[in-house]
Amino acid sequence: MTENSAELRDTAPLVALRGVNKHYGALHVLQDIDLEIAQGEVVVLIGPSGSGKSTLCRTINRLETIDSGTIEVDGRPLPAEGRELARLRAQVGMVFQSFNLFSHKTVLENVVLAQVKVGKVAKAEAERTARELLERVGVGAQADKYPSQLSGGQQQRVAIARALAMNPKVMLFDEPTSALDPEMVNEVLEVMRSLAARGMTMVVVTHEMGFARSAANRVLFMADGRIVEESTPDAFFTAPRTDRAKDFLSKILQH
Amino acid sequence: MGLIFENGNFSAFVEGFLRTIELSALSALFALLLGFVLAAFRVSPVPVLRWFGTAWVTVFRNTPLLLLFFAVTFMLPPLDVHLDSFTAAVIALSAYTGSFVCEVLRAGINTVPLGQAEAARSLGMGFGQTLSLVVLPQAARSVISPMGSVFIALPRNSAIAGAFNVPELFSFQKVLSEEAYDIFAIFFWIALAYLAISFSINAVFSTLERRVAVAR
Ligand SMILES: Nc1ncnc2c1ncn2[C@@H]1O[C@H](COP(=O)(O)OP(=O)(O)O)[C@@H](O)[C@H]1O
Ligand SMILES: [Mg+2]
């Protein structure tokens, strides 16, 4: 990263959460979340299991609703469920831990489907885009296979291509490598690093310290529904300020 | 007493047979449409629609079909709705069978992992697109076999219409019994006719099942 976060944050934020709260019944899963993400910024969300990372990530494209506060993407508040929201979701790419490729469609069809049905792109053009993207993430040769015939690492790269095909303004990754065998983690992180290098705005829930250090502008540490620490990757991993973060890091670094 | 297909009885038999097919086919069509709509209601994000779907299924799946026939035959005329007996039978059968279709579809939808719908929505697909492009095609495999059972039951259920003035296959039996033909011969032919219908429906669903299995 050549630019640093401070410079990036001079412009209007691409994603802005203000005073966001959410409950699951009695559980206060997001507590007064304030977060601004600048165009081109890569933010890594880290924290113990159950701290609300996935929930936070999913509120940004409104897969989860919130109880109070506001969320803006590109200066516009998230619309209510309906056509407007669908349009916005197309601009916010999401990559899931479990890939969620459409199992009844081939790899190529997976990347083509939403372009045609949502983006109203002509089929031939959508296929051209799809092949380019599949090539770019290194699975061009698998285009005509079904997802179940691919390795986890390949499936996740297809899922990234599928999201990129909509030309999103921001990409959300929810533990994209947690379901992968260790030898496949790097091929996915490599794709994500190159995305970051091309200037994609990214929110990444991950415990991959290597990725955070090499690609992130900022690390946010979450615990119990709050963002309790926020710093550069180097500062966070070498000198965490809060006890919660120190405790958490000592646990993940043991392994 | 003589051969049962004398004196134009054969054409009455064929007529009843065709009427049963007509009644079943129309009811199947409407039940299918209704079932899809109800299933969409039951999984929709709109609470009122979900409530309506649930209420419909609860009422129509748990009411004896005979009672539904009574309802459309005797409760609609006082409300100034006058239907011929065939239309009334189609309505009763569709409303009843539609609730079963809905539940088969809903069970099928529930076999599709939630992540599939989430991925579709996150790509900007609306509710209808998510259901028709992503969820239902994947539900198809687990739906076809139980759907076959629902539709094989339909022609048999349609026999009730005979008691409500529709001259369908089963009511043919009443006519001939009154003319004192051999009761076993009468039922043999009627059973054979129902069997033919069931076998045809079964064949259609077996073919569908094979197709879906091959098309992964
Ligand atoms: N749909 C849900 N209903 C109820 N509780 C939920 C639901 N989703 C998540 N939770 C709870 O909310 C908390 C935060 O979950 P999550 O955001 O998935 O955490 P993380 O991704 O940091 O592990 C957890 O305690 C989890 O059990
Ligand atoms: Mg999570």
CSV table of N, CA, C and O in Angstrom, one decimal, chain A residues 72-115:
chain,number,residue,atom,x,y,z
A,72,GLU,N,-24.6,4.4,5.4
A,72,GLU,CA,-24.6,5.0,4.0
A,72,GLU,C,-23.6,4.3,3.2
A,72,GLU,O,-22.5,4.0,3.6
A,73,VAL,N,-23.9,4.1,1.9
A,73,VAL,CA,-23.0,3.6,1.0
A,73,VAL,C,-22.9,4.6,-0.2
A,73,VAL,O,-24.0,4.9,-0.7
A,74,ASP,N,-21.7,5.1,-0.4
A,74,ASP,CA,-21.6,6.1,-1.5
A,74,ASP,C,-22.5,7.3,-1.3
A,74,ASP,O,-23.1,7.8,-2.2
A,75,GLY,N,-22.6,7.7,0.0
A,75,GLY,CA,-23.3,8.9,0.3
A,75,GLY,C,-24.9,8.7,0.4
A,75,GLY,O,-25.6,9.7,0.8
A,76,ARG,N,-25.4,7.5,0.2
A,76,ARG,CA,-26.8,7.3,0.2
A,76,ARG,C,-27.2,6.3,1.3
A,76,ARG,O,-26.6,5.2,1.4
A,77,PRO,N,-28.2,6.7,2.1
A,77,PRO,CA,-28.6,5.7,3.2
A,77,PRO,C,-29.1,4.4,2.5
A,77,PRO,O,-29.7,4.5,1.4
A,78,LEU,N,-28.9,3.3,3.2
A,78,LEU,CA,-29.5,2.0,2.7
A,78,LEU,C,-31.0,2.1,2.6
A,78,LEU,O,-31.6,2.5,3.5
A,79,PRO,N,-31.5,1.8,1.4
A,79,PRO,CA,-33.0,1.8,1.2
A,79,PRO,C,-33.6,0.6,2.0
A,79,PRO,O,-32.9,-0.3,2.3
A,80,ALA,N,-34.9,0.7,2.1
A,80,ALA,CA,-35.7,-0.4,2.7
A,80,ALA,C,-35.7,-1.6,1.6
A,80,ALA,O,-35.5,-1.4,0.5
A,81,GLU,N,-36.1,-2.7,2.1
A,81,GLU,CA,-36.2,-3.9,1.2
A,81,GLU,C,-37.1,-3.6,0.0
A,81,GLU,O,-38.1,-2.9,0.1
A,82,GLY,N,-36.6,-4.0,-1.1
A,82,GLY,CA,-37.3,-3.7,-2.4
A,82,GLY,C,-36.3,-3.5,-3.5
A,82,GLY,O,-35.1,-3.8,-3.4
A,83,ARG,N,-36.8,-2.9,-4.6
A,83,ARG,CA,-36.0,-2.8,-5.8
A,83,ARG,C,-34.8,-1.9,-5.6
A,83,ARG,O,-33.7,-2.2,-6.1
A,84,GLU,N,-34.9,-0.8,-4.9
A,84,GLU,CA,-33.8,0.1,-4.6
A,84,GLU,C,-32.7,-0.7,-3.9
A,84,GLU,O,-31.5,-0.5,-4.2
A,85,LEU,N,-33.1,-1.4,-2.9
A,85,LEU,CA,-32.1,-2.2,-2.1
A,85,LEU,C,-31.4,-3.2,-3.0
A,85,LEU,O,-30.2,-3.4,-2.9
A,86,ALA,N,-32.1,-3.9,-3.8
A,86,ALA,CA,-31.5,-4.9,-4.7
A,86,ALA,C,-30.5,-4.2,-5.6
A,86,ALA,O,-29.4,-4.7,-5.8
A,87,ARG,N,-30.8,-3.0,-6.1
A,87,ARG,CA,-29.9,-2.2,-6.9
A,87,ARG,C,-28.6,-1.9,-6.1
A,87,ARG,O,-27.5,-2.1,-6.6
A,88,LEU,N,-28.8,-1.5,-4.9
A,88,LEU,CA,-27.6,-1.2,-4.0
A,88,LEU,C,-26.8,-2.5,-3.8
A,88,LEU,O,-25.5,-2.4,-3.8
A,89,ARG,N,-27.5,-3.6,-3.5
A,89,ARG,CA,-26.7,-4.8,-3.2
A,89,ARG,C,-25.9,-5.2,-4.4
A,89,ARG,O,-24.8,-5.8,-4.2
A,90,ALA,N,-26.3,-5.0,-5.6
A,90,ALA,CA,-25.5,-5.3,-6.7
A,90,ALA,C,-24.2,-4.6,-6.7
A,90,ALA,O,-23.2,-5.0,-7.3
A,91,GLN,N,-24.1,-3.4,-6.0
A,91,GLN,CA,-22.9,-2.6,-6.0
A,91,GLN,C,-22.0,-3.0,-4.8
A,91,GLN,O,-21.0,-2.4,-4.6
A,92,VAL,N,-22.5,-3.8,-3.9
A,92,VAL,CA,-21.7,-4.2,-2.8
A,92,VAL,C,-21.5,-5.8,-2.9
A,92,VAL,O,-22.4,-6.5,-2.7
A,93,GLY,N,-20.3,-6.1,-3.3
A,93,GLY,CA,-20.0,-7.5,-3.5
A,93,GLY,C,-19.8,-8.2,-2.1
A,93,GLY,O,-19.4,-7.6,-1.2
A,94,MET,N,-20.3,-9.5,-2.1
A,94,MET,CA,-20.1,-10.2,-0.8
A,94,MET,C,-19.5,-11.6,-1.1
A,94,MET,O,-20.0,-12.3,-2.0
A,95,VAL,N,-18.5,-12.0,-0.3
A,95,VAL,CA,-17.9,-13.3,-0.4
A,95,VAL,C,-18.1,-14.0,0.9
A,95,VAL,O,-17.7,-13.4,2.0
A,96,PHE,N,-18.7,-15.2,0.9
A,96,PHE,CA,-19.0,-15.9,2.1
A,96,PHE,C,-18.0,-17.0,2.5
A,96,PHE,O,-17.3,-17.5,1.7
A,97,GLN,N,-18.0,-17.3,3.8
A,97,GLN,CA,-17.1,-18.3,4.3
A,97,GLN,C,-17.4,-19.7,3.5
A,97,GLN,O,-16.5,-20.4,3.2
A,98,SER,N,-18.7,-20.0,3.3
A,98,SER,CA,-19.0,-21.2,2.6
A,98,SER,C,-19.2,-21.1,1.1
A,98,SER,O,-20.0,-21.9,0.6
A,99,PHE,N,-18.6,-20.1,0.5
A,99,PHE,CA,-18.7,-19.9,-1.0
A,99,PHE,C,-20.0,-19.6,-1.5
A,99,PHE,O,-20.2,-18.6,-2.2
A,100,ASN,N,-21.0,-20.5,-1.2
A,100,ASN,CA,-22.4,-20.3,-1.7
A,100,ASN,C,-22.5,-20.2,-3.2
A,100,ASN,O,-23.3,-19.4,-3.7
A,101,LEU,N,-21.7,-20.9,-4.0
A,101,LEU,CA,-21.9,-20.9,-5.4
A,101,LEU,C,-23.2,-21.6,-5.7
A,101,LEU,O,-23.6,-22.5,-5.0
A,102,PHE,N,-23.9,-21.2,-6.8
A,102,PHE,CA,-25.1,-21.8,-7.2
A,102,PHE,C,-24.8,-23.2,-7.7
A,102,PHE,O,-24.2,-23.4,-8.7
A,103,SER,N,-25.3,-24.2,-7.0
A,103,SER,CA,-24.8,-25.6,-7.3
A,103,SER,C,-25.4,-26.2,-8.5
A,103,SER,O,-24.9,-27.2,-9.0
A,104,HIS,N,-26.5,-25.6,-9.0
A,104,HIS,CA,-27.2,-26.1,-10.2
A,104,HIS,C,-26.7,-25.4,-11.4
A,104,HIS,O,-27.2,-25.7,-12.5
A,105,LYS,N,-25.7,-24.5,-11.3
A,105,LYS,CA,-25.2,-23.8,-12.4
A,105,LYS,C,-23.7,-24.1,-12.6
A,105,LYS,O,-23.0,-24.3,-11.6
A,106,THR,N,-23.2,-24.0,-13.8
A,106,THR,CA,-21.8,-24.2,-14.1
A,106,THR,C,-21.1,-23.0,-13.5
A,106,THR,O,-21.7,-22.0,-13.2
A,107,VAL,N,-19.7,-23.1,-13.4
A,107,VAL,CA,-18.9,-22.0,-13.0
A,107,VAL,C,-19.2,-20.7,-13.8
A,107,VAL,O,-19.4,-19.6,-13.3
A,108,LEU,N,-19.2,-20.9,-15.2
A,108,LEU,CA,-19.4,-19.8,-16.0
A,108,LEU,C,-20.8,-19.2,-15.8
A,108,LEU,O,-21.0,-18.0,-15.6
A,109,GLU,N,-21.8,-20.0,-15.7
A,109,GLU,CA,-23.2,-19.6,-15.4
A,109,GLU,C,-23.3,-18.8,-14.1
A,109,GLU,O,-24.1,-17.9,-14.0
A,110,ASN,N,-22.5,-19.3,-13.1
A,110,ASN,CA,-22.5,-18.6,-11.8
A,110,ASN,C,-22.1,-17.2,-12.0
A,110,ASN,O,-22.7,-16.3,-11.3
A,111,VAL,N,-21.2,-16.9,-12.8
A,111,VAL,CA,-20.6,-15.5,-13.0
A,111,VAL,C,-21.5,-14.7,-14.0
A,111,VAL,O,-21.6,-13.5,-13.9
A,112,VAL,N,-22.2,-15.4,-14.8
A,112,VAL,CA,-23.0,-14.8,-15.8
A,112,VAL,C,-24.4,-14.4,-15.3
A,112,VAL,O,-24.9,-13.3,-15.6
A,113,LEU,N,-25.0,-15.2,-14.5
A,113,LEU,CA,-26.4,-15.1,-14.1
A,113,LEU,C,-26.9,-13.7,-13.7
A,113,LEU,O,-27.8,-13.2,-14.3
A,114,ALA,N,-26.2,-13.2,-12.6
A,114,ALA,CA,-26.7,-11.9,-12.1
A,114,ALA,C,-26.4,-10.8,-13.1
A,114,ALA,O,-27.1,-9.8,-13.2
A,115,GLN,N,-25.3,-10.9,-13.8
A,115,GLN,CA,-25.0,-9.8,-14.8
A,115,GLN,C,-26.2,-9.7,-15.8
A,115,GLN,O,-26.6,-8.6,-16.1
